[in-house]
Tab-separated table of C-alpha atoms in Angstrom:
chain	number	residue	atom	x	y	z
A	1	SER	CA	2.760	-22.551	31.755
A	2	THR	CA	1.444	-21.177	35.051
A	3	SER	CA	4.864	-19.919	36.058
A	4	GLU	CA	5.174	-17.893	32.858
A	5	VAL	CA	2.009	-15.916	33.453
A	6	GLN	CA	2.278	-15.668	37.248
A	7	GLY	CA	2.005	-11.976	38.089
A	8	SER	CA	1.025	-11.037	34.545
A	9	ALA	CA	-0.390	-7.696	33.467
A	10	VAL	CA	-2.919	-6.828	30.778
A	11	LEU	CA	-3.191	-3.247	29.543
A	12	LEU	CA	-6.608	-2.643	28.004
A	13	PHE	CA	-7.172	0.402	25.802
A	14	ALA	CA	-10.906	0.919	25.225
A	15	ASN	CA	-12.326	3.044	22.415
A	16	PRO	CA	-15.821	4.000	23.638
A	17	ASN	CA	-16.735	5.561	20.277
A	18	SER	CA	-16.115	2.515	18.069
A	19	GLY	CA	-18.980	0.650	16.406
A	20	SER	CA	-21.935	0.216	18.728
A	21	LYS	CA	-19.906	1.792	21.575
A	22	LYS	CA	-20.083	-1.318	23.759
A	23	SER	CA	-16.400	-0.928	24.622
A	24	LYS	CA	-17.389	1.799	27.083
A	25	LYS	CA	-18.532	-0.973	29.452
A	26	TYR	CA	-14.876	-1.470	30.408
A	27	LEU	CA	-14.590	2.221	31.292
A	28	GLU	CA	-17.813	2.053	33.309
A	29	LEU	CA	-15.959	-0.158	35.807
A	30	ASN	CA	-14.484	3.181	36.969
A	31	ALA	CA	-11.148	1.633	37.819
A	32	SER	CA	-7.740	2.152	36.237
A	33	LEU	CA	-6.343	-0.990	37.919
A	34	ILE	CA	-8.174	-4.185	38.835
A	35	SER	CA	-6.400	-7.171	40.376
A	36	LEU	CA	-8.145	-10.391	39.423
A	37	LYS	CA	-7.506	-13.985	40.365
A	38	ILE	CA	-7.858	-16.720	37.815
A	39	PRO	CA	-6.815	-20.342	38.494
A	40	ASN	CA	-3.321	-20.266	40.043
A	41	GLN	CA	-2.721	-16.770	38.705
A	42	LYS	CA	-2.989	-13.163	39.759
A	43	VAL	CA	-3.466	-10.685	36.933
A	44	ASP	CA	-3.310	-6.908	37.080
A	45	LEU	CA	-5.723	-5.409	34.558
A	46	TYR	CA	-5.054	-1.772	33.666
A	47	ILE	CA	-7.833	0.056	31.812
A	48	PHE	CA	-7.328	3.231	29.766
A	49	ASN	CA	-9.598	5.401	27.629
A	50	LEU	CA	-8.221	5.605	24.105
A	51	CYS	CA	-10.295	8.730	23.380
A	52	ASN	CA	-8.947	10.634	26.389
A	53	GLN	CA	-5.430	11.952	25.760
A	54	GLU	CA	-4.551	12.065	29.461
A	55	SER	CA	-5.665	8.465	29.973
A	56	LEU	CA	-3.897	7.339	26.788
A	57	SER	CA	-0.641	8.977	27.922
A	58	GLU	CA	-0.965	7.282	31.315
A	59	GLY	CA	-1.312	3.948	29.529
A	60	VAL	CA	1.843	4.519	27.506
A	61	LEU	CA	3.790	5.474	30.661
A	62	CYS	CA	2.416	2.387	32.418
A	63	LEU	CA	3.616	0.187	29.567
A	64	GLN	CA	7.084	1.750	29.679
A	65	SER	CA	7.302	1.058	33.418
A	66	LEU	CA	6.168	-2.558	33.079
A	67	LEU	CA	8.632	-3.163	30.238
A	68	LEU	CA	11.491	-1.771	32.339
A	69	ASN	CA	10.523	-4.182	35.131
A	70	LYS	CA	10.381	-7.006	32.545
A	71	LYS	CA	6.892	-7.920	33.659
A	72	SER	CA	4.975	-10.449	31.561
A	73	LEU	CA	2.288	-8.428	29.825
A	74	ARG	CA	-0.160	-8.180	26.952
A	75	VAL	CA	-1.839	-5.160	25.391
A	76	VAL	CA	-5.486	-5.526	24.364
A	77	VAL	CA	-7.361	-2.912	22.332
A	78	THR	CA	-11.164	-2.982	22.388
A	79	GLY	CA	-12.405	-1.014	19.396
A	80	GLY	CA	-12.282	-1.003	15.618
A	81	ASP	CA	-9.281	-2.192	13.650
A	82	GLY	CA	-7.985	1.367	13.407
A	83	SER	CA	-7.895	1.599	17.209
A	84	LEU	CA	-5.030	-0.888	17.333
A	85	VAL	CA	-2.964	1.223	14.941
A	86	TRP	CA	-3.814	4.294	17.029
A	87	VAL	CA	-2.317	2.665	20.142
A	88	ILE	CA	0.759	1.375	18.316
A	89	GLN	CA	1.375	4.777	16.717
A	90	GLU	CA	1.140	6.486	20.104
A	91	MET	CA	3.693	4.089	21.567
A	92	LEU	CA	6.096	4.508	18.664
A	93	GLN	CA	5.931	8.281	19.096
A	94	LYS	CA	7.025	7.791	22.712
A	95	GLY	CA	10.024	5.717	21.605
A	96	ILE	CA	8.692	2.309	22.736
A	97	ASP	CA	10.012	-0.712	20.840
A	98	THR	CA	6.730	-2.475	20.060
A	99	SER	CA	8.343	-5.468	18.335
A	100	ASN	CA	8.323	-7.468	21.583
A	101	VAL	CA	4.940	-6.283	22.865
A	102	PRO	CA	2.093	-8.763	22.192
A	103	PHE	CA	-0.972	-6.835	20.969
A	104	GLY	CA	-4.543	-8.065	20.634
A	105	ILE	CA	-7.627	-6.482	19.074
A	106	MET	CA	-11.178	-7.270	20.167
A	107	PRO	CA	-14.082	-6.738	17.698
A	108	PHE	CA	-15.856	-3.619	18.948
A	109	GLY	CA	-15.785	-1.749	15.623
A	110	THR	CA	-17.904	-1.883	12.475
A	111	GLY	CA	-16.001	-4.116	10.030
A	112	ASN	CA	-13.568	-5.874	12.400
A	113	ASP	CA	-11.591	-7.479	9.559
A	114	LEU	CA	-8.354	-7.583	11.556
A	115	SER	CA	-9.861	-9.102	14.714
A	116	ALA	CA	-11.626	-11.741	12.593
A	117	MET	CA	-8.398	-12.538	10.746
A	118	LEU	CA	-6.608	-13.019	14.078
A	119	GLY	CA	-9.334	-15.347	15.369
A	120	TRP	CA	-11.317	-13.018	17.662
A	121	GLY	CA	-14.444	-12.888	15.517
A	122	ARG	CA	-16.510	-9.945	14.282
A	123	LYS	CA	-18.784	-9.304	17.259
A	124	PRO	CA	-18.105	-8.093	20.828
A	125	PRO	CA	-18.011	-10.801	23.511
A	126	LYS	CA	-21.183	-11.622	25.403
A	127	PRO	CA	-21.257	-10.620	28.145
A	128	VAL	CA	-18.593	-7.922	27.990
A	129	ILE	CA	-18.179	-7.854	31.781
A	130	GLY	CA	-20.816	-10.212	33.224
A	131	LYS	CA	-22.054	-10.926	36.707
A	132	HIS	CA	-19.173	-11.010	39.199
A	133	ASN	CA	-16.865	-10.176	36.247
A	134	LYS	CA	-17.274	-13.689	34.820
A	135	GLY	CA	-17.213	-12.530	31.204
A	136	LEU	CA	-14.195	-10.328	31.826
A	137	ILE	CA	-12.293	-13.103	33.607
A	138	LYS	CA	-13.095	-15.582	30.830
A	139	TYR	CA	-11.583	-13.323	28.181
A	140	LEU	CA	-8.702	-12.340	30.437
A	141	ARG	CA	-7.630	-15.976	30.495
A	142	THR	CA	-8.066	-16.216	26.721
A	143	TRP	CA	-5.938	-13.113	26.131
A	144	LEU	CA	-3.124	-14.505	28.257
A	145	ASP	CA	-3.226	-17.980	26.685
A	146	ALA	CA	-3.512	-16.845	23.051
A	147	PRO	CA	-0.512	-17.693	20.839
A	148	VAL	CA	1.530	-14.807	19.455
A	149	CYS	CA	1.888	-14.378	15.676
A	150	ASN	CA	3.600	-11.817	13.474
A	151	LEU	CA	1.674	-9.143	11.571
A	152	ASP	CA	2.947	-6.839	8.846
A	153	ILE	CA	2.359	-3.158	9.563
A	154	TRP	CA	2.807	-0.805	6.629
A	155	GLU	CA	3.234	2.953	6.577
A	156	VAL	CA	1.176	4.975	4.102
A	157	THR	CA	2.350	8.504	3.275
A	158	VAL	CA	0.225	10.842	1.133
A	159	GLU	CA	1.604	14.216	0.023
A	160	VAL	CA	-0.165	17.151	-1.611
A	161	GLN	CA	1.182	19.986	-3.728
A	162	PRO	CA	1.975	23.350	-2.051
A	163	GLU	CA	-1.541	24.664	-2.790
A	164	GLY	CA	-3.221	21.371	-1.750
A	165	HIS	CA	-4.733	20.172	1.535
A	166	PHE	CA	-6.566	17.286	3.257
A	167	GLU	CA	-10.070	17.066	4.712
A	168	LYS	CA	-11.905	14.389	6.708
A	169	VAL	CA	-15.080	13.992	8.739
A	170	LYS	CA	-14.864	14.527	12.492
A	171	HIS	CA	-17.365	13.879	15.277
A	172	ARG	CA	-17.922	16.945	17.447
A	173	ASP	CA	-20.786	17.798	19.829
A	174	HIS	CA	-22.897	14.851	18.634
A	175	LYS	CA	-22.565	16.052	15.040
A	176	PHE	CA	-20.320	15.126	12.148
A	177	GLU	CA	-18.585	17.898	10.272
A	178	ARG	CA	-15.814	18.294	7.731
A	179	GLU	CA	-12.416	19.189	9.132
A	180	ARG	CA	-9.518	20.685	7.187
A	181	LEU	CA	-6.345	19.120	8.543
A	182	LYS	CA	-3.800	21.536	10.008
A	183	ASP	CA	-0.359	21.371	11.576
A	184	SER	CA	2.014	23.940	13.110
A	185	SER	CA	2.808	25.485	9.709
A	186	GLY	CA	-0.760	25.673	8.375
A	187	ASP	CA	-2.533	23.192	6.101
A	188	THR	CA	-1.189	19.659	6.462
A	189	LYS	CA	0.860	18.745	3.395
A	190	VAL	CA	1.944	15.239	4.417
A	191	PHE	CA	-0.548	12.710	5.831
A	192	LYS	CA	1.025	9.598	7.427
A	193	ARG	CA	-0.677	6.560	8.917
A	194	LEU	CA	0.237	3.001	9.819
A	195	MET	CA	-1.818	0.343	8.028
A	196	THR	CA	-2.687	-3.206	9.048
A	197	ASN	CA	-5.631	-4.021	6.756
A	198	TYR	CA	-5.991	-2.039	3.563
A	199	PHE	CA	-5.575	1.239	1.735
A	200	SER	CA	-7.760	2.337	-1.146
A	201	VAL	CA	-8.306	5.193	-3.561
A	202	GLY	CA	-11.562	5.926	-5.342
A	203	LEU	CA	-15.262	5.212	-5.089
A	204	ASP	CA	-15.242	3.056	-1.930
A	205	ALA	CA	-13.543	5.843	0.046
A	206	ARG	CA	-16.099	8.358	-1.230
A	207	ILE	CA	-18.912	6.074	-0.076
A	208	GLY	CA	-17.200	5.636	3.297
A	209	LEU	CA	-16.785	9.366	3.851
A	210	GLY	CA	-20.504	9.900	3.219
A	211	PHE	CA	-21.287	7.049	5.599
A	212	GLU	CA	-19.133	8.583	8.375
A	213	LYS	CA	-21.393	11.656	8.386
A	214	ARG	CA	-24.398	9.467	9.255
A	215	ARG	CA	-22.863	6.722	11.416
A	216	THR	CA	-25.081	5.512	14.299
A	217	ASN	CA	-24.616	3.317	17.388
A	218	SER	CA	-26.404	0.422	15.673
A	219	LYS	CA	-24.291	-1.990	13.634
A	220	TRP	CA	-27.372	-3.063	11.632
A	221	LYS	CA	-28.335	0.550	10.888
A	222	ASN	CA	-24.753	1.313	9.902
A	223	LYS	CA	-24.814	-1.452	7.301
A	224	VAL	CA	-28.076	-0.078	5.858
A	225	LEU	CA	-26.618	3.439	5.773
A	226	TYR	CA	-23.437	2.215	4.074
A	227	THR	CA	-25.522	0.423	1.432
A	228	TRP	CA	-27.613	3.560	0.875
A	229	GLU	CA	-24.497	5.726	0.525
A	230	GLY	CA	-23.161	3.236	-2.000
A	231	PHE	CA	-26.410	3.377	-3.972
A	232	LYS	CA	-26.315	7.198	-4.064
A	233	LYS	CA	-22.671	7.468	-5.066
A	234	ILE	CA	-22.750	4.693	-7.670
A	235	LEU	CA	-26.093	5.319	-9.348
A	236	CYS	CA	-26.913	8.957	-8.658
A	237	MET	CA	-23.593	10.812	-8.859
A	238	THR	CA	-20.752	11.180	-11.322
A	239	THR	CA	-17.536	9.837	-9.815
A	240	PRO	CA	-14.207	10.279	-11.638
A	241	THR	CA	-12.501	7.005	-12.501
A	242	ILE	CA	-9.011	6.240	-11.231
A	243	THR	CA	-7.466	6.949	-14.618
A	244	LYS	CA	-8.729	10.557	-14.518
A	245	TYR	CA	-6.337	11.492	-11.722
A	246	THR	CA	-3.605	8.818	-11.384
A	247	ALA	CA	-0.439	9.061	-13.473
A	248	SER	CA	1.526	5.923	-12.581
A	249	PHE	CA	2.006	3.169	-10.029
A	250	TRP	CA	5.358	1.526	-9.261
A	251	ASP	CA	6.582	-1.386	-7.131
A	252	ASN	CA	10.184	-0.361	-6.540
A	253	GLU	CA	11.509	-0.187	-10.137
A	254	THR	CA	8.663	-2.173	-11.730
A	255	CYS	CA	5.901	-0.169	-13.435
A	256	ILE	CA	2.443	-1.584	-12.655
A	257	PHE	CA	0.524	0.984	-14.685
A	258	SER	CA	1.168	4.338	-16.377
A	259	ASN	CA	0.009	6.351	-19.374
A	260	GLN	CA	1.996	3.951	-21.549
A	261	LYS	CA	0.679	0.912	-19.647
A	262	PRO	CA	-2.832	2.055	-18.719
A	263	LEU	CA	-5.519	0.645	-16.494
A	264	SER	CA	-8.998	0.107	-17.863
A	265	SER	CA	-10.692	3.498	-18.280
A	266	LYS	CA	-13.623	2.146	-16.205
A	267	THR	CA	-11.498	1.517	-13.075
A	268	SER	CA	-13.246	3.156	-10.099
A	269	VAL	CA	-11.332	1.705	-7.103
A	270	LEU	CA	-7.736	0.687	-6.383
A	271	VAL	CA	-7.232	-1.413	-3.234
A	272	ALA	CA	-4.000	-2.397	-1.467
A	273	LEU	CA	-4.741	-5.415	0.728
A	274	ASN	CA	-2.739	-6.733	3.682
A	275	ALA	CA	-5.600	-8.434	5.534
A	276	ARG	CA	-7.305	-11.450	3.976
A	277	THR	CA	-10.675	-9.689	3.968
A	278	TYR	CA	-12.060	-6.287	3.049
A	279	ALA	CA	-15.134	-4.240	3.984
A	280	GLY	CA	-16.376	-6.420	6.819
A	281	GLY	CA	-15.517	-9.910	5.560
A	282	LYS	CA	-15.261	-9.934	1.765
A	283	PHE	CA	-12.498	-12.217	0.446
A	284	ILE	CA	-11.994	-10.038	-2.601
A	285	TRP	CA	-8.564	-11.469	-3.527
A	286	ASP	CA	-9.462	-15.133	-3.046
A	287	LYS	CA	-12.789	-14.786	-4.865
A	288	SER	CA	-11.612	-12.649	-7.786
A	289	LYS	CA	-11.935	-14.232	-11.214
A	290	ASP	CA	-8.306	-14.568	-12.211
A	291	PHE	CA	-7.003	-17.939	-13.336
A	292	ARG	CA	-3.318	-17.069	-13.592
A	293	ASN	CA	-1.348	-19.354	-11.294
A	294	TYR	CA	1.683	-17.223	-10.473
A	295	TRP	CA	0.150	-15.485	-7.447
A	296	SER	CA	1.441	-16.719	-4.080
A	297	LYS	CA	-1.026	-17.390	-1.274
A	298	PRO	CA	-1.649	-14.070	0.527
A	299	SER	CA	-0.743	-13.683	4.176
A	300	PRO	CA	-0.741	-10.709	6.572
A	301	CYS	CA	2.819	-11.572	7.608
A	302	ASP	CA	4.606	-12.308	4.299
A	303	GLY	CA	5.974	-8.824	3.650
A	304	LYS	CA	3.736	-8.414	0.587
A	305	LEU	CA	0.641	-6.482	-0.417
A	306	GLU	CA	-2.024	-7.533	-2.899
A	307	PHE	CA	-3.476	-4.905	-5.264
A	308	LEU	CA	-6.902	-5.171	-6.874
A	309	THR	CA	-9.219	-2.964	-8.896
A	310	PHE	CA	-12.964	-2.595	-9.351
A	311	GLU	CA	-14.567	-1.221	-12.493
A	312	GLY	CA	-17.753	0.830	-12.765
A	313	VAL	CA	-20.473	-0.531	-10.473
A	314	ASP	CA	-18.593	-3.765	-9.719
A	315	LEU	CA	-18.008	-2.592	-6.145
A	316	ALA	CA	-21.762	-2.543	-5.491
A	317	GLN	CA	-22.138	-6.003	-7.031
A	318	GLU	CA	-19.273	-7.290	-4.857
A	319	MET	CA	-21.327	-6.495	-1.749
A	320	LEU	CA	-24.021	-8.848	-3.082
A	321	SER	CA	-21.931	-11.524	-4.783
A	322	SER	CA	-18.147	-11.954	-4.487
A	323	GLY	CA	-15.850	-12.230	-7.460
A	324	LYS	CA	-16.028	-8.823	-9.163
A	325	ALA	CA	-12.547	-7.550	-8.275
A	326	LYS	CA	-9.590	-7.900	-10.632
A	327	LYS	CA	-6.148	-8.881	-9.412
A	328	LEU	CA	-3.578	-6.277	-10.446
A	329	HIS	CA	-0.329	-6.956	-8.601
A	330	GLN	CA	1.351	-8.662	-5.666
A	331	GLY	CA	4.671	-7.393	-4.339
A	332	SER	CA	6.927	-6.252	-1.521
A	333	GLY	CA	7.428	-2.587	-2.422
A	334	PRO	CA	8.252	0.105	-1.708
A	335	PHE	CA	5.242	1.276	-3.709
A	336	GLU	CA	4.628	4.694	-5.231
A	337	LEU	CA	1.337	5.940	-6.655
A	338	ALA	CA	1.697	9.250	-8.516
A	339	PHE	CA	-1.173	11.614	-9.328
A	340	LYS	CA	-1.612	13.945	-12.272
A	341	PRO	CA	-0.561	17.513	-11.351
A	342	GLU	CA	-3.453	19.170	-13.195
A	343	VAL	CA	-6.169	17.412	-11.133
A	344	HIS	CA	-8.211	19.834	-8.984
A	345	SER	CA	-11.083	17.582	-7.867
A	346	ARG	CA	-11.179	15.720	-4.554
A	347	VAL	CA	-9.309	12.421	-4.515
A	348	TYR	CA	-10.973	10.126	-1.965
A	349	MET	CA	-8.855	7.692	0.053
A	350	GLN	CA	-9.071	5.482	3.117
A	351	ILE	CA	-6.587	3.756	5.404
A	352	ASP	CA	-8.067	0.978	7.555
A	353	GLY	CA	-11.497	2.612	7.480
A	354	GLU	CA	-10.230	6.152	8.162
A	355	TYR	CA	-11.731	8.134	5.289
A	356	PHE	CA	-10.371	11.416	3.921
A	357	TYR	CA	-9.797	13.237	0.681
A	358	ALA	CA	-6.854	15.114	-0.776
A	359	ILE	CA	-6.941	18.239	-2.903
A	360	LYS	CA	-4.098	18.228	-5.475
A	361	PRO	CA	-2.201	15.106	-4.275
A	362	LYS	CA	1.295	14.546	-5.661
């Protein structure tokens, strides 16, 4: 009702580096606070730069203040799916109880699986701002009126052996370069991230890491580059299969696979799926050719994850025609994937499109 949103606030965290970088249009307003009037309502719109630590910290402090004053508010993140997790993680680190904070994600990234799943589509709004702020005001009303739903958020923890480490690709000075992850005691040994969409190990993460080195501002060009990286990795390079470096996988006390209960030796990708779609809109669980009827209908708020595998070049074929994945498991966890201690090669992984590799994972 009008009375419920009277004097509302929207905190917008913009990631200017996501996707085609159109989210920077919000930052180009050059205002940290804009008071806007929409029918029978006054809304305070706070805008923060997710890629600027000072601005991000100001946004978190602003949220804390508004929560203390019990002001009606919504948090909107304009960026890729990983940008939402970035904001939530920052707030959790500052001790904010996010369970009662309504979050929204607008599709300014590359894949935008989460925003599509939540009903916001896969493309940025047109216009982003508009003449006399008409586009901005239109979406401001939509953000305030949108119903709130629950969403499972999982935590993924990857550990390496004492002599192991992590590396990822980082953008610096208009170039992409490999970065060895460090913390206060030296090489990072434990890598933790929140997950809303998916986690994977194997060939898809290797393709993604190669793609990150060549990412452009054009969504169309990015898709071509991703396809080319996939072609190179699948057809031109030798990639170890999952069974070469994984030892076992457990859901609580239930063994999903092990040396005694092995996966197919051709398995090249293992995917844990929370979102309904993967890799920019592929319904890999729904479309997989598995006629067993004991799977429950997947949902991003049922407390379960779905696990699938791809074999050989099936991942490349999936991009052209759905139905190549194989259902492996569906469960509530906690899950544990163990790696073989003698493995010295890179093990490629990704969490919600953040690509990295581990040397000697546990």
